[in-house]
PDB file of C-alpha atoms in Angstrom:
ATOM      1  CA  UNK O  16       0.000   0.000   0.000  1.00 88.00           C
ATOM      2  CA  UNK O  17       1.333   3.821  -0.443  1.00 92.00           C
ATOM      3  CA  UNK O  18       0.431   6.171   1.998  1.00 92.00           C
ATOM      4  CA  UNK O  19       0.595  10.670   1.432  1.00 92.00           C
ATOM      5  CA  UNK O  20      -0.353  12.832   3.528  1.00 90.00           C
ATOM      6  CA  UNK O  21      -2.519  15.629   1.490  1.00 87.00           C
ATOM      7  CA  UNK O  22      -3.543  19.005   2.163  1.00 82.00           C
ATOM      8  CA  UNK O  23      -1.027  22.023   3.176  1.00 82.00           C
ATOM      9  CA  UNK O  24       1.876  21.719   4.826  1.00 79.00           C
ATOM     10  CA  UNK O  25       1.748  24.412   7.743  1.00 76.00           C
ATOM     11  CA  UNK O  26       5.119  26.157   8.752  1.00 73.00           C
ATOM     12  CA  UNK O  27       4.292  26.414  12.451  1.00 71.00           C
ATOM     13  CA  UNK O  28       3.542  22.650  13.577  1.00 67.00           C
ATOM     14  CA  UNK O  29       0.134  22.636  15.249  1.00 65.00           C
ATOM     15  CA  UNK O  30      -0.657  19.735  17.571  1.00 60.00           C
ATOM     16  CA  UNK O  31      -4.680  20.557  16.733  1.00 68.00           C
ATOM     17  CA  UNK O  32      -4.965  20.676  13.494  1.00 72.00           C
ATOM     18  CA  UNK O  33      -3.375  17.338  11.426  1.00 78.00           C
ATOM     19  CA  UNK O  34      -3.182  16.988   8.178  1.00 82.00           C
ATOM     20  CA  UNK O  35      -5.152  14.025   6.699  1.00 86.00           C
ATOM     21  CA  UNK O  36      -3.117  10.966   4.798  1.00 89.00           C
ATOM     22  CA  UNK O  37      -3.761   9.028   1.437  1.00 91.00           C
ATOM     23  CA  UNK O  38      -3.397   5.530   1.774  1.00 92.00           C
ATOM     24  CA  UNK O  39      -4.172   3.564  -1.610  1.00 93.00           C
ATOM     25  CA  UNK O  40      -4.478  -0.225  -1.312  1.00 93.00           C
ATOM     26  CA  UNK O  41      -3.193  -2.927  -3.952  1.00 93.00           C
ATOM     27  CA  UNK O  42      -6.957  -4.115  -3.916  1.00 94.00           C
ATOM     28  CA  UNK O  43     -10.188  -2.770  -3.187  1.00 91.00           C
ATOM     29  CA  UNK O  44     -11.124  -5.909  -0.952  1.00 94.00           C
ATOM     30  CA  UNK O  45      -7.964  -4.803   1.441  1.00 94.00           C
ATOM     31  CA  UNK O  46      -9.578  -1.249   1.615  1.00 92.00           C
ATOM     32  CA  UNK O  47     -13.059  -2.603   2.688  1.00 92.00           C
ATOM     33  CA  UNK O  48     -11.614  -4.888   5.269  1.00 93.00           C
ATOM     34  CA  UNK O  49      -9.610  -1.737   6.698  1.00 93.00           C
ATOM     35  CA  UNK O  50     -12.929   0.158   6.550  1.00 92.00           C
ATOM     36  CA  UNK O  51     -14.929  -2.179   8.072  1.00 91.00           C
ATOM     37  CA  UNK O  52     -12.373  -2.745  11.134  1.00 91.00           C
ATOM     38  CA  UNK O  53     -12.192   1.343  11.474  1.00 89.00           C
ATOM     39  CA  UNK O  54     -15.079   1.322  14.631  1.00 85.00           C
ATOM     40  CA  UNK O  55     -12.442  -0.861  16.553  1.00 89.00           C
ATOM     41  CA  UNK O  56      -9.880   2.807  16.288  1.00 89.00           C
ATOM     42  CA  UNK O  57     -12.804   4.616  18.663  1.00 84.00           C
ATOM     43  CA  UNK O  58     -12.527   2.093  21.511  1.00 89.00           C
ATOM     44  CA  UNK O  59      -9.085   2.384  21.774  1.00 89.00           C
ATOM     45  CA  UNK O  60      -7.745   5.082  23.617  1.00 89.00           C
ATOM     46  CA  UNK O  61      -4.542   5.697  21.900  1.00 91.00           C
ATOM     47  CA  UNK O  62      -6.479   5.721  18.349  1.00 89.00           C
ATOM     48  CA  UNK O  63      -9.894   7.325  19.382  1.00 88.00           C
ATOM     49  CA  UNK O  64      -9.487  10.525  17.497  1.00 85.00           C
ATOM     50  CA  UNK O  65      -8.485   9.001  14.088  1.00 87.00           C
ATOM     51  CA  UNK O  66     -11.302   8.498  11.449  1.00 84.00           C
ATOM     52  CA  UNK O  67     -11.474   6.600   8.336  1.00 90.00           C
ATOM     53  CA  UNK O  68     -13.796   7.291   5.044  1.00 88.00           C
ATOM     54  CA  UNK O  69     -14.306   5.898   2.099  1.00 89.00           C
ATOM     55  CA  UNK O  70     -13.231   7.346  -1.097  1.00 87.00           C
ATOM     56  CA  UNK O  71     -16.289   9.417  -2.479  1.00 89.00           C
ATOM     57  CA  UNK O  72     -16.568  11.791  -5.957  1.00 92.00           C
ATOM     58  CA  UNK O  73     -17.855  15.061  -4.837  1.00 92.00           C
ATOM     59  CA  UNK O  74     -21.324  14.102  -6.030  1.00 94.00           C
ATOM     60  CA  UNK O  75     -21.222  11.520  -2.880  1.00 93.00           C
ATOM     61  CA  UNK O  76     -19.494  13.738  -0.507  1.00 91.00           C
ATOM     62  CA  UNK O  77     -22.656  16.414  -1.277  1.00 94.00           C
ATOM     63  CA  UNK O  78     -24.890  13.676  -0.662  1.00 93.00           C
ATOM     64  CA  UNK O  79     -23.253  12.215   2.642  1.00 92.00           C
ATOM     65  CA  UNK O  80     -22.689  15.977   3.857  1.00 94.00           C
ATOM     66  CA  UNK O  81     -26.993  16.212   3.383  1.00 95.00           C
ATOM     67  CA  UNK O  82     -27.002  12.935   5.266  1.00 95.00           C
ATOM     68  CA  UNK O  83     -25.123  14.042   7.961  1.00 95.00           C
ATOM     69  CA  UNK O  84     -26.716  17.061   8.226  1.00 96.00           C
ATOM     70  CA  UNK O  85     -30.474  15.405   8.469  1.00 95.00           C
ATOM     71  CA  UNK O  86     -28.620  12.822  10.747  1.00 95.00           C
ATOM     72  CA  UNK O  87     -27.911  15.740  13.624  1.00 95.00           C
ATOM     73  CA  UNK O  88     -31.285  16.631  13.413  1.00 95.00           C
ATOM     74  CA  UNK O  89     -32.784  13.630  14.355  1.00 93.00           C
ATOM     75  CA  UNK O  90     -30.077  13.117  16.771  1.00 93.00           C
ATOM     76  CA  UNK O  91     -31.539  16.806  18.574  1.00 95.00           C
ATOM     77  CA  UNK O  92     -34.867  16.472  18.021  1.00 94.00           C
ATOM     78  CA  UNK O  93     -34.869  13.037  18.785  1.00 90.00           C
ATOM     79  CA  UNK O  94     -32.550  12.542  21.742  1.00 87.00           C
ATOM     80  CA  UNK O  95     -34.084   8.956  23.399  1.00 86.00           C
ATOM     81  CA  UNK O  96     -33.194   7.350  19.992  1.00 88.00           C
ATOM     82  CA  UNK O  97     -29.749   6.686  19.152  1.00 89.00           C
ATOM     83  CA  UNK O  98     -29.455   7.662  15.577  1.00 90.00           C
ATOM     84  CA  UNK O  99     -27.011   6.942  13.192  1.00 90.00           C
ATOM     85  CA  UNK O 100     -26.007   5.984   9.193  1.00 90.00           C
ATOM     86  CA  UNK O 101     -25.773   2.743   7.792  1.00 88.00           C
ATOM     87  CA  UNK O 102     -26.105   1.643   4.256  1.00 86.00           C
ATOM     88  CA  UNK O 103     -26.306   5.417   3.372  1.00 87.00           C
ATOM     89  CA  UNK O 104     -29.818   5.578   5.185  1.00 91.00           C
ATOM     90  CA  UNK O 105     -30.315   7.097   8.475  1.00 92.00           C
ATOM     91  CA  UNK O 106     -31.766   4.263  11.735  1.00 91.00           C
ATOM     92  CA  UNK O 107     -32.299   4.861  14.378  1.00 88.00           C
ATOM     93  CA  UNK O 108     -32.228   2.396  18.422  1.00 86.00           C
ATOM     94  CA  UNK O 109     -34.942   3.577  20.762  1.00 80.00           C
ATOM     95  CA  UNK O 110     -32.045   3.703  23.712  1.00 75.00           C
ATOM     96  CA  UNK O 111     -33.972   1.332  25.748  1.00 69.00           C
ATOM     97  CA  UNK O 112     -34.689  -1.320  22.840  1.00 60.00           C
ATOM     98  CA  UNK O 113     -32.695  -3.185  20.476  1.00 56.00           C
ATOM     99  CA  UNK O 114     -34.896  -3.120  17.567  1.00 54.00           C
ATOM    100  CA  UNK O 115     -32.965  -1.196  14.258  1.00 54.00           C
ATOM    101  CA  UNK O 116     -35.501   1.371  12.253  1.00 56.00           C
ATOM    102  CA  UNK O 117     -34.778   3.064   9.397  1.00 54.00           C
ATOM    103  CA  UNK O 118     -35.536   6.516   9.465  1.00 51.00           C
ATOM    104  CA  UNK O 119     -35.051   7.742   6.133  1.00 47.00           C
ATOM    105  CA  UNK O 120     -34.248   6.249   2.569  1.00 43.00           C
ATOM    106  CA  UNK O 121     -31.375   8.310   1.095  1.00 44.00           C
ATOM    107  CA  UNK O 122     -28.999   6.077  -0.673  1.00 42.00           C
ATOM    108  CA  UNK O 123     -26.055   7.288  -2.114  1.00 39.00           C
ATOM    109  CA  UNK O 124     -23.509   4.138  -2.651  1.00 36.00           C
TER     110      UNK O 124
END
């Protein structure tokens, strides 16, 4: 795999903001086993701030920013539920249940 960091390098080193890296795997069944391991990075403390994402064209990055966007709303106006995206759709857990809804049908994959 190759990995680049992108973006601007700053003069003054800044501890807050990082600059994001490339990484471009040999196959694209590597990349979605990295992706679908990335959850694991949250529970550990050393790796809880780093994020992985997909590759998107700028048509999907519009859509997932709308589906993010419609995602904090439910999560405000809705604040019992835990709400979140899967399969590009927004569901939703009643806190207190473990039954999966789907809230809304916006696919974008």
């Amino acid at each position: 795999f190759e990995v680049s960091r992108i973006g601007t390098k700053r003069s003054t080193p800044d501890t807050k903001l990082k600059r994001p890296a490339k990484i471009v795997f040999s196959s694209s069944s590597t990349a979605k086993l990295v992706l679908s391991k990335a959850k694991k990075l949250k529970q550990s403390k050393l790796y809880s701030s780093v994020y992985l994402s997909p590759d998107r064209t700028s048509e999907e990055r519009a859509t997932y920013k709308q589906l993010v966007a419609q995602l904090k709303e439910k999560r405000a106006s809705d604040p019992g539920s835990h709400h979140f995206i899967r399969d590009g759709k927004i569901c939703n857990i009643l806190k207190n249940n473990s039954v999966i809804r789907e809230v809304d049908f916006l696919t974008f994959f």
